[in-house]
Amino acid sequence: FHDSSVIPDGAEISSYLFRDTPKRYFFVVEEDNTPLAVTVTPCDAPLEWKLSVQELPEEASGEGSEPLEQQKQQITNEEGTELFSYKGNDVEYFVSSSSPSGLYQLDLLSTEKDTHFKVYATTTPESDQPYPELPYDPRIDVTSLGRTTVTLAWKPSPTASLLKQPIQYCIVINKEHNFKSLCAVEAKLSSDDAFMMAPKPGLDFSPFDFAHFGFPSDNNSGKERGFLKSSKFGRQTPSKPRVDLHKVCIGNKNIFTVSDLKPDTQYYFDMFAVNTNTNMSTAYVGTFARTKEEAKQKTVELKDGKVTDVFIKRKGAKFLRFAPVSSHQKVTFSVHSCLDAVQIQVRRDGKLLLSQNVEGVRQFQLRGKAKAKYLIRLKGSKKGASMLKILATTRPNKQSFPSLPEDTRIKAFDKLRTCSSVTVAWLGTQERNKFCIYKREVDDNYNEEQKKREQNQCLGPDTRKKSEKVLCKYFHSQNIQKAVTTETIRGLQPGKSYLLDVYVIGHGGHSVKYQSKLVKTRKFC
């Protein structure tokens, strides 16, 4: 920070103001009819500032002129002629093509909060031009609008197109308001609660502490002795700003698409042309736009006791509604996830009753309530699209999906392999079900990846060729330990690979496929 009260000619200074504590700066113009430009940039708080001029003492113009400090002492108490005053948070400037010689005085005050600001003064405004110039139309245009994207376009700065100076454009996106200057953006990005607890002048503080309240600091020693650590407020300063504000610099392009926005949300967009030589910037006229709404989710109505097929896009979600006609004591939801796991949430009249991940076949029984309405949200997998079948019923005996063992693998017995047959086993349950086994010859290079693609558990035997069917059989066992069956598949070719599938078929005709098994007959016997 600039800690002298003298403003250098032709350089931008950064400084700070404590609330309600005025600050005064001086600037000397030695000759009459001198051009003069003064620019004040507030950062994150409105400022009151005025520029006035006083005549230089007579002896100041001679060879043995007194140092500026002494001249200041002599006239600090005198009020000069006011040239310009402003109150607000715009970047404002005073420009004169012909100014009298004198001691120029810039008084600044912040009545709202502790803040920082920038000042630039020059007697050669024509040749300096440190701030990028704006085009004749300095607005940002919204050229297209989506649910999560907004495309912006703007006219180039003449400083880049005509003067060929190195200009880059920085876009700022936030949900609160437009910004008047890039330093206001930077102040917001680095702000946190500590800013409001800044010590007042005269209390114990060092320049290093400024990092704690919104002023950037390259020095880390503030971390060693920050005054906030022992503060009685007991609040810890957040390590990251909680500000939902994003700044992205994109080089010298004049069109940019902002992505990853939220649907149906208002955003404010600001554009700054930055002179990369001087690091000084000028703001275009900001704009705002509301992203489009999400396409309204259609809610599928479930019929009591009827299986409904549901397809969900990757990372997508589907909503279903179940409104039983009759009064009921219990509701049963049966879910069969055909591919990857899906998440199911069930709310009864807005109250969350269930939230679970489902793989394979699962059944949930919930307590009923008169005239209750159930909203079911199904969320798909991150890996890929999801398919499932769902059944809701108030009649407990109406069970459409077959019960499954915990382990749905098919086991092959290696020692029982021959050149023309393989022997396999699989588990059943205590419920009597029909099992059908199918075989299909596959290439030797058939791999797990292809097998995975065919793992849709919901595709039933009706999708298979008749020639692939081996047999169907019923079995169950009251003793769950003994609910296992074996089968020998004959009539196979020597040295060939086969994919075996077992389907279990429930009373309602709904089938579930076990995990496919790849087997190979012996080549020589």
Coordinates of C-alpha atoms in Angstrom, one line a residue:
F1 CA 0.0 0.0 0.0
H2 CA 1.0 3.6 -0.8
D3 CA 1.7 5.2 2.6
S4 CA 2.9 8.6 1.5
S5 CA 0.5 11.5 1.2
V6 CA 2.0 12.6 -2.1
I7 CA 0.5 11.1 -5.3
P8 CA 3.2 10.4 -7.9
D9 CA 2.6 11.6 -11.5
G10 CA 1.5 8.9 -13.9
A11 CA 1.3 5.9 -11.5
E12 CA -1.7 4.2 -10.0
I13 CA -1.6 3.9 -6.2
S14 CA -3.6 1.6 -3.9
S15 CA -4.4 2.7 -0.4
Y16 CA -7.0 2.1 2.4
L17 CA -9.5 4.0 4.4
F18 CA -10.8 3.3 7.9
R19 CA -14.5 4.1 8.3
D20 CA -15.2 7.7 9.1
T21 CA -11.5 8.6 9.1
P22 CA -10.7 11.0 6.2
K23 CA -7.5 10.9 4.2
R24 CA -5.8 13.7 2.3
Y25 CA -3.4 13.4 -0.6
F26 CA -1.4 16.1 -2.4
F27 CA -0.3 16.5 -6.0
V28 CA 1.8 19.4 -7.4
V29 CA 1.3 21.1 -10.8
E30 CA 4.3 23.4 -11.3
E31 CA 3.2 25.3 -14.4
D32 CA 0.0 27.0 -15.6
N33 CA -2.1 25.6 -18.5
T34 CA -1.0 22.0 -17.7
P35 CA -3.4 19.1 -18.6
L36 CA -4.6 17.2 -15.6
A37 CA -6.5 13.9 -15.1
V38 CA -7.4 12.3 -11.7
T39 CA -9.2 9.0 -11.5
V40 CA -10.5 7.5 -8.3
T41 CA -11.6 3.8 -8.2
P42 CA -13.6 2.7 -5.1
C43 CA -13.1 -0.9 -4.1
D44 CA -16.3 -2.5 -2.6
A45 CA -17.6 0.6 -0.7
P46 CA -18.9 4.0 -1.8
L47 CA -16.5 6.9 -1.3
E48 CA -16.9 10.7 -0.9
W49 CA -14.1 12.6 -2.5
K50 CA -13.3 16.1 -3.6
L51 CA -10.4 17.7 -5.4
S52 CA -9.4 21.3 -4.6
V53 CA -6.4 23.5 -5.5
Q54 CA -4.4 26.1 -3.6
E55 CA -1.8 28.5 -4.9
L56 CA 1.8 27.5 -4.3
P57 CA 3.7 29.9 -1.9
E58 CA 5.8 32.4 -3.9
E59 CA 9.2 31.1 -2.8
A60 CA 8.2 27.6 -3.9
S61 CA 8.9 28.4 -7.6
G62 CA 12.5 29.6 -7.1
E63 CA 15.7 27.5 -7.2
G64 CA 15.9 27.1 -3.4
S65 CA 12.3 25.9 -3.2
E66 CA 11.3 24.3 0.1
P67 CA 10.6 20.6 0.3
L68 CA 7.0 19.7 -0.5
E69 CA 6.5 18.4 3.1
Q70 CA 7.1 22.0 4.5
Q71 CA 4.9 23.6 1.9
K72 CA 2.1 21.2 2.9
Q73 CA 2.6 22.1 6.6
Q74 CA 2.1 25.8 5.7
I75 CA -1.1 25.4 3.9
T76 CA -2.7 22.2 5.3
N77 CA -5.1 24.4 7.4
E78 CA -6.2 26.5 4.5
E79 CA -9.2 25.5 2.4
G80 CA -8.4 25.6 -1.4
T81 CA -10.8 26.2 -4.3
E82 CA -13.0 23.2 -4.9
L83 CA -12.7 21.9 -8.5
F84 CA -14.8 18.7 -8.3
S85 CA -16.5 16.4 -5.8
Y86 CA -18.2 13.0 -6.0
K87 CA -20.1 10.6 -3.8
G88 CA -20.7 7.0 -4.8
N89 CA -19.1 3.8 -5.9
D90 CA -18.5 4.5 -9.6
V91 CA -15.0 4.9 -11.1
E92 CA -15.1 8.7 -11.5
Y93 CA -12.6 11.1 -12.9
F94 CA -11.7 14.8 -13.2
V95 CA -10.2 15.9 -16.5
S96 CA -8.9 19.3 -17.4
S97 CA -7.0 20.2 -20.6
S98 CA -5.6 23.4 -18.9
S99 CA -5.1 23.5 -15.2
P100 CA -3.4 26.3 -13.1
S101 CA -0.2 25.6 -11.2
G102 CA -0.7 24.9 -7.5
L103 CA -0.9 22.3 -4.8
Y104 CA -3.8 20.0 -5.6
Q105 CA -5.5 18.3 -2.6
L106 CA -7.6 15.1 -2.8
D107 CA -9.8 14.4 0.2
L108 CA -11.4 10.9 0.6
L109 CA -13.8 9.5 3.1
S110 CA -15.7 6.2 3.6
T111 CA -18.7 6.4 5.8
E112 CA -19.9 2.8 5.2
K113 CA -17.0 0.6 6.2
D114 CA -13.2 0.1 6.1
T115 CA -12.3 -0.2 2.5
H116 CA -9.5 0.3 -0.1
F117 CA -9.3 2.3 -3.3
K118 CA -7.0 3.3 -6.1
V119 CA -6.0 6.7 -7.3
Y120 CA -4.3 7.7 -10.6
A121 CA -3.2 11.3 -11.4
T122 CA -1.3 12.4 -14.5
T123 CA -0.2 15.7 -16.2
T124 CA 0.2 13.9 -19.5
P125 CA -3.2 12.2 -20.0
E126 CA -2.9 12.2 -23.9
S127 CA 0.3 10.1 -24.0
D128 CA -0.3 7.9 -20.9
Q129 CA -3.6 6.2 -21.6
P130 CA -3.0 3.5 -19.0
Y131 CA -6.7 2.5 -18.8
P132 CA -8.0 0.6 -21.8
E133 CA -10.5 2.6 -23.9
L134 CA -14.1 1.3 -24.3
P135 CA -15.7 0.9 -27.7
Y136 CA -18.5 3.2 -28.8
D137 CA -21.0 0.6 -27.6
P138 CA -19.6 -0.7 -24.3
R139 CA -22.4 -3.1 -23.6
I140 CA -22.1 -6.9 -23.2
D141 CA -24.6 -8.8 -25.3
V142 CA -26.2 -12.1 -24.3
T143 CA -26.3 -14.0 -27.6
S144 CA -27.7 -17.3 -26.4
L145 CA -29.2 -18.6 -23.3
G146 CA -29.6 -22.3 -22.2
R147 CA -30.4 -24.1 -18.9
T148 CA -26.8 -24.2 -17.8
T149 CA -25.0 -21.9 -20.3
V150 CA -24.9 -18.3 -21.3
T151 CA -23.0 -17.0 -24.3
L152 CA -21.7 -13.4 -24.1
A153 CA -20.3 -11.2 -26.9
W154 CA -18.8 -7.6 -26.8
K155 CA -17.0 -5.2 -29.0
P156 CA -13.2 -5.0 -28.8
S157 CA -11.4 -2.2 -26.9
P158 CA -9.9 0.3 -29.4
T159 CA -6.8 0.1 -27.3
A160 CA -6.4 -3.4 -28.6
S161 CA -7.8 -3.1 -32.1
L162 CA -6.3 0.3 -33.0
L163 CA -3.4 1.0 -30.7
K164 CA -2.3 -2.7 -30.7
Q165 CA -1.7 -2.7 -27.0
P166 CA -1.8 -6.0 -25.1
I167 CA -5.4 -6.3 -23.8
Q168 CA -7.0 -9.3 -22.2
Y169 CA -10.7 -9.6 -21.2
C170 CA -11.8 -10.9 -17.8
I171 CA -15.4 -12.0 -17.2
V172 CA -16.9 -12.0 -13.7
I173 CA -20.0 -14.0 -12.9
N174 CA -22.0 -13.8 -9.7
K175 CA -25.6 -14.0 -8.4
E176 CA -25.8 -10.7 -6.4
H177 CA -25.1 -7.6 -8.5
N178 CA -22.9 -6.0 -11.2
F179 CA -19.5 -4.6 -10.3
K180 CA -18.1 -1.2 -11.3
S181 CA -14.4 -2.1 -11.1
L182 CA -12.1 -5.1 -11.1
C183 CA -10.7 -4.0 -7.7
A184 CA -14.2 -4.2 -6.3
V185 CA -14.3 -7.8 -7.6
E186 CA -10.9 -8.6 -6.0
A187 CA -12.0 -7.0 -2.7
K188 CA -15.1 -9.3 -2.7
L189 CA -13.1 -12.4 -3.6
S190 CA -10.7 -11.8 -0.6
S191 CA -13.3 -10.5 1.8
D192 CA -14.4 -12.4 4.9
D193 CA -15.7 -11.6 8.4
A194 CA -12.3 -10.4 9.6
F195 CA -12.7 -7.4 7.4
M196 CA -15.4 -6.0 9.7
M197 CA -13.2 -6.6 12.8
A198 CA -10.2 -4.5 11.5
P199 CA -8.4 -2.6 14.3
K200 CA -8.8 1.1 14.3
P201 CA -5.8 3.4 13.8
G202 CA -3.8 3.8 17.0
L203 CA -4.6 0.2 18.1
D204 CA -2.0 -2.6 17.8
F205 CA -1.8 -3.5 14.1
S206 CA 0.8 -4.0 11.5
P207 CA 0.7 -3.9 7.7
F208 CA 0.8 -7.7 7.8
D209 CA -2.6 -8.0 9.5
F210 CA -4.2 -6.5 6.4
A211 CA -4.3 -9.9 4.8
H212 CA -7.0 -10.7 7.4
F213 CA -9.4 -8.0 6.3
G214 CA -9.6 -7.9 2.6
F215 CA -6.3 -6.3 1.7
P216 CA -4.0 -8.5 -0.3
S217 CA -0.6 -9.1 1.2
D218 CA 2.4 -11.0 -0.1
N219 CA 3.8 -11.4 3.4
N220 CA 3.0 -14.5 5.4
S221 CA 4.1 -13.1 8.7
G222 CA 0.6 -12.0 9.5
K223 CA -0.2 -15.7 9.9
E224 CA 2.2 -15.9 12.8
R225 CA 0.8 -13.0 14.8
G226 CA -2.7 -12.3 13.4
F227 CA -4.6 -10.2 15.9
L228 CA -7.7 -12.2 15.2
K229 CA -6.4 -15.4 16.9
S230 CA -7.0 -14.1 20.3
S231 CA -10.0 -12.0 19.5
K232 CA -12.9 -12.3 21.9
F233 CA -15.4 -12.6 19.1
G234 CA -14.5 -16.3 19.0
R235 CA -15.2 -16.5 15.3
Q236 CA -12.6 -18.1 13.1
T237 CA -11.8 -16.5 9.8
P238 CA -12.9 -18.8 7.0
S239 CA -10.0 -20.1 5.0
K240 CA -11.9 -19.8 1.8
P241 CA -14.2 -16.9 0.9
R242 CA -17.8 -18.0 0.9
V243 CA -18.6 -15.7 -2.0
D244 CA -20.3 -17.2 -5.0
L245 CA -18.2 -15.2 -7.4
H246 CA -16.1 -16.4 -10.4
K247 CA -13.5 -14.5 -12.4
V248 CA -12.1 -15.9 -15.6
C249 CA -9.6 -14.2 -17.9
I250 CA -9.9 -15.4 -21.5
G251 CA -7.2 -13.5 -23.5
N252 CA -8.3 -11.3 -26.4
K253 CA -11.4 -13.2 -27.6
N254 CA -14.7 -11.3 -28.0
I255 CA -17.1 -14.1 -27.4
F256 CA -17.3 -16.5 -24.5
T257 CA -19.7 -19.2 -23.3
V258 CA -20.2 -19.5 -19.5
S259 CA -21.1 -23.1 -18.6
D260 CA -22.0 -25.1 -15.5
L261 CA -24.6 -22.6 -14.4
K262 CA -27.8 -23.6 -12.4
P263 CA -31.1 -23.7 -14.3
D264 CA -33.7 -20.9 -13.7
T265 CA -31.2 -18.7 -11.8
Q266 CA -30.3 -15.0 -12.3
Y267 CA -26.6 -14.3 -12.9
Y268 CA -24.8 -11.0 -13.3
F269 CA -22.0 -10.7 -15.9
D270 CA -19.3 -8.1 -15.9
M271 CA -16.5 -7.6 -18.4
F272 CA -13.2 -5.9 -17.8
A273 CA -10.6 -4.9 -20.4
V274 CA -7.2 -5.2 -18.7
N275 CA -4.0 -3.7 -20.1
T276 CA -1.5 -6.4 -19.3
N277 CA 1.4 -4.0 -19.4
T278 CA 0.1 -1.7 -16.7
N279 CA -2.4 -4.1 -15.1
M280 CA -5.0 -1.3 -15.2
S281 CA -8.5 -2.1 -16.2
T282 CA -11.8 -0.5 -17.5
A283 CA -15.3 -1.9 -17.0
Y284 CA -17.7 -2.6 -19.8
V285 CA -21.4 -2.0 -19.0
G286 CA -22.4 -5.1 -17.1
T287 CA -25.5 -7.2 -17.9
F288 CA -27.6 -9.9 -16.3
A289 CA -29.6 -12.9 -17.5
R290 CA -31.7 -15.7 -16.1
T291 CA -30.9 -19.3 -17.3
K292 CA -33.8 -21.3 -18.7
E293 CA -35.8 -23.6 -16.5
E294 CA -35.3 -27.3 -16.3
A295 CA -37.7 -29.2 -18.4
K296 CA -40.6 -30.0 -16.1
Q297 CA -40.3 -33.5 -14.7
K298 CA -43.3 -35.6 -15.7
T299 CA -44.6 -37.7 -12.8
V300 CA -45.6 -41.3 -13.8
E301 CA -48.7 -42.6 -12.0
L302 CA -48.2 -46.1 -10.6
K303 CA -51.2 -48.5 -10.7
D304 CA -51.8 -50.8 -7.8
G305 CA -50.2 -54.2 -8.5
K306 CA -49.0 -53.4 -12.0
V307 CA -45.3 -53.5 -13.0
T308 CA -44.0 -50.3 -14.6
D309 CA -40.8 -50.0 -16.7
V310 CA -38.6 -47.0 -16.0
F311 CA -35.6 -45.7 -18.0
I312 CA -33.3 -43.1 -16.4
K313 CA -30.5 -41.2 -18.2
R314 CA -27.0 -41.2 -16.7
K315 CA -27.0 -39.1 -13.6
G316 CA -30.7 -38.4 -14.3
A317 CA -33.8 -38.8 -12.1
K318 CA -37.4 -39.9 -12.5
F319 CA -40.5 -39.2 -10.3
L320 CA -43.4 -41.6 -9.8
R321 CA -46.6 -41.2 -7.8
F322 CA -48.7 -43.8 -6.1
A323 CA -52.1 -42.8 -4.7
P324 CA -53.9 -46.0 -3.5
V325 CA -57.7 -45.8 -4.0
S326 CA -58.6 -47.8 -0.9
S327 CA -57.6 -47.4 2.7
H328 CA -54.6 -49.6 3.5
Q329 CA -52.4 -50.7 6.4
K330 CA -49.3 -51.4 4.4
V331 CA -47.7 -50.5 1.1
T332 CA -45.2 -52.8 -0.6
F333 CA -42.7 -51.4 -3.2
S334 CA -40.8 -54.0 -5.2
V335 CA -37.9 -52.7 -7.3
H336 CA -35.9 -54.6 -9.9
S337 CA -32.8 -52.7 -11.0
C338 CA -31.8 -54.2 -14.4
L339 CA -28.3 -52.8 -14.7
D340 CA -26.4 -50.7 -12.1
A341 CA -27.6 -49.7 -8.7
V342 CA -30.2 -47.0 -8.5
Q343 CA -31.3 -44.9 -5.5
I344 CA -34.9 -44.9 -4.4
Q345 CA -36.5 -42.3 -2.1
V346 CA -40.1 -42.6 -1.0
R347 CA -42.0 -39.7 0.6
R348 CA -45.5 -40.0 2.0
D349 CA -47.3 -36.7 1.9
G350 CA -44.0 -34.9 1.9
K351 CA -42.3 -36.9 4.7
L352 CA -39.3 -39.0 3.8
L353 CA -39.9 -42.7 4.7
L354 CA -37.2 -44.4 2.7
S355 CA -33.8 -43.7 1.0
Q356 CA -31.9 -46.7 -0.2
N357 CA -29.6 -47.9 -3.0
V358 CA -31.0 -50.9 -4.9
E359 CA -29.1 -53.6 -6.8
G360 CA -31.0 -56.5 -8.3
V361 CA -34.4 -57.1 -6.7
R362 CA -35.5 -55.5 -3.4
Q363 CA -38.8 -55.2 -1.6
F364 CA -39.7 -52.5 0.9
Q365 CA -42.8 -52.6 3.1
L366 CA -44.0 -49.3 4.5
R367 CA -46.8 -48.5 7.0
G368 CA -49.9 -47.2 5.2
K369 CA -52.1 -44.2 6.0
A370 CA -55.6 -43.3 4.9
K371 CA -55.8 -41.2 1.7
A372 CA -51.9 -41.0 1.6
K373 CA -50.1 -40.1 -1.5
Y374 CA -46.6 -41.5 -2.1
L375 CA -43.9 -39.7 -4.2
I376 CA -41.1 -41.9 -5.5
R377 CA -37.8 -40.4 -6.7
L378 CA -35.5 -42.7 -8.6
K379 CA -31.9 -41.5 -9.2
G380 CA -29.8 -43.1 -11.9
S381 CA -26.2 -44.3 -11.8
K382 CA -23.2 -42.1 -12.6
K383 CA -21.7 -44.8 -14.7
G384 CA -24.4 -45.0 -17.3
A385 CA -28.1 -45.2 -18.1
S386 CA -30.3 -47.2 -15.7
M387 CA -33.3 -49.4 -16.3
L388 CA -35.6 -50.8 -13.7
K389 CA -39.0 -52.3 -13.1
I390 CA -41.1 -51.1 -10.1
L391 CA -44.3 -52.4 -8.6
A392 CA -46.4 -50.8 -5.8
T393 CA -49.2 -52.5 -4.1
T394 CA -51.4 -52.3 -1.0
R395 CA -52.2 -56.1 -1.3
P396 CA -49.4 -58.0 0.5
N397 CA -50.1 -61.3 -1.3
K398 CA -49.8 -59.6 -4.7
Q399 CA -46.1 -60.4 -5.2
S400 CA -45.1 -60.1 -8.9
F401 CA -41.3 -60.4 -8.7
P402 CA -39.8 -63.7 -7.8
S403 CA -37.7 -63.9 -4.6
L404 CA -34.0 -64.3 -5.2
P405 CA -31.1 -65.7 -3.2
E406 CA -28.4 -63.3 -2.0
D407 CA -25.9 -64.9 -4.4
T408 CA -27.1 -65.0 -8.0
R409 CA -24.0 -66.4 -9.5
I410 CA -23.9 -69.7 -11.5
K411 CA -21.1 -72.0 -10.4
A412 CA -19.4 -74.3 -13.0
F413 CA -17.6 -77.5 -11.9
D414 CA -14.2 -77.6 -13.7
K415 CA -13.6 -81.3 -12.9
L416 CA -16.9 -82.4 -14.4
R417 CA -16.2 -80.7 -17.8
T418 CA -16.1 -83.0 -20.8
C419 CA -15.7 -82.4 -24.6
S420 CA -19.5 -82.3 -25.0
S421 CA -20.9 -81.2 -21.6
V422 CA -20.6 -78.9 -18.6
T423 CA -22.1 -79.2 -15.1
V424 CA -23.4 -76.1 -13.3
A425 CA -25.2 -75.2 -10.0
W426 CA -27.2 -72.3 -8.7
L427 CA -29.0 -71.3 -5.5
G428 CA -32.8 -71.0 -5.1
T429 CA -35.0 -69.9 -2.2
Q430 CA -37.7 -71.3 0.1
E431 CA -40.4 -70.2 -2.4
R432 CA -41.2 -72.5 -5.3
N433 CA -40.2 -70.9 -8.6
K434 CA -39.7 -71.9 -12.2
F435 CA -36.1 -71.8 -13.5
C436 CA -35.1 -71.9 -17.1
I437 CA -31.5 -72.3 -18.4
Y438 CA -30.3 -71.1 -21.8
K439 CA -27.0 -71.5 -23.6
R440 CA -25.3 -69.6 -26.5
E441 CA -22.1 -70.3 -28.3
V442 CA -19.6 -67.3 -28.2
D443 CA -16.2 -66.6 -29.8
D444 CA -13.1 -67.5 -27.9
N445 CA -12.2 -63.8 -27.5
Y446 CA -15.6 -63.0 -25.8
N447 CA -14.6 -61.0 -22.7
E448 CA -16.0 -59.6 -19.4
E449 CA -16.7 -56.3 -21.1
Q450 CA -19.1 -57.9 -23.6
K451 CA -20.6 -60.0 -20.8
K452 CA -21.2 -56.8 -18.8
R453 CA -23.0 -55.2 -21.7
E454 CA -25.4 -58.1 -21.8
Q455 CA -26.1 -58.0 -18.1
N456 CA -29.6 -56.5 -18.4
Q457 CA -31.3 -58.6 -15.7
C458 CA -34.8 -57.5 -17.0
L459 CA -34.6 -59.1 -20.4
G460 CA -36.6 -62.3 -20.1
P461 CA -36.5 -65.7 -21.9
D462 CA -39.0 -64.3 -24.4
T463 CA -36.0 -62.3 -26.0
R464 CA -34.1 -65.6 -26.6
K465 CA -34.0 -68.0 -29.6
K466 CA -35.9 -71.3 -29.0
S467 CA -32.7 -73.2 -30.1
E468 CA -30.8 -71.7 -27.1
K469 CA -33.2 -73.1 -24.5
V470 CA -31.8 -76.1 -22.5
L471 CA -34.7 -76.8 -20.1
C472 CA -37.0 -75.4 -17.4
K473 CA -37.6 -76.9 -13.9
Y474 CA -39.3 -76.0 -10.6
F475 CA -37.5 -76.3 -7.3
H476 CA -37.3 -74.9 -3.8
S477 CA -36.3 -76.0 -0.3
Q478 CA -37.7 -75.1 3.1
N479 CA -34.1 -75.5 4.4
I480 CA -32.4 -72.5 2.8
Q481 CA -29.0 -74.3 3.1
K482 CA -30.3 -77.0 0.8
A483 CA -31.9 -74.7 -1.8
V484 CA -29.4 -75.5 -4.5
T485 CA -29.8 -77.3 -7.8
T486 CA -27.3 -78.8 -10.3
E487 CA -27.7 -79.4 -14.1
T488 CA -25.6 -81.0 -16.7
I489 CA -25.8 -79.3 -20.2
R490 CA -25.1 -81.9 -23.0
G491 CA -24.7 -81.8 -26.7
L492 CA -21.9 -79.2 -26.8
Q493 CA -19.0 -79.0 -29.3
P494 CA -15.4 -79.8 -28.1
G495 CA -13.1 -76.8 -27.3
K496 CA -15.9 -74.2 -27.6
S497 CA -17.0 -71.3 -25.3
Y498 CA -20.6 -71.0 -24.2
L499 CA -22.5 -68.2 -22.3
L500 CA -25.0 -69.7 -19.8
D501 CA -28.0 -67.9 -18.4
V502 CA -30.5 -68.9 -15.7
Y503 CA -33.9 -67.1 -15.5
V504 CA -36.1 -67.4 -12.4
I505 CA -39.8 -66.7 -13.3
G506 CA -42.3 -65.5 -10.6
H507 CA -46.0 -66.1 -10.3
G508 CA -46.9 -63.0 -12.2
G509 CA -44.7 -64.1 -15.1
H510 CA -42.0 -61.6 -14.3
S511 CA -38.5 -63.0 -14.8
V512 CA -35.1 -62.1 -13.3
K513 CA -31.8 -63.2 -14.9
Y514 CA -28.9 -64.6 -12.8
Q515 CA -25.4 -63.4 -13.5
S516 CA -24.2 -64.9 -16.9
K517 CA -21.6 -67.6 -16.8
L518 CA -18.9 -68.2 -19.4
V519 CA -17.9 -71.9 -19.8
K520 CA -15.6 -73.8 -22.1
T521 CA -15.7 -77.5 -23.1
R522 CA -12.5 -79.6 -23.1
K523 CA -10.7 -79.8 -26.5
F524 CA -9.4 -83.3 -26.1
C525 CA -11.0 -86.1 -24.1

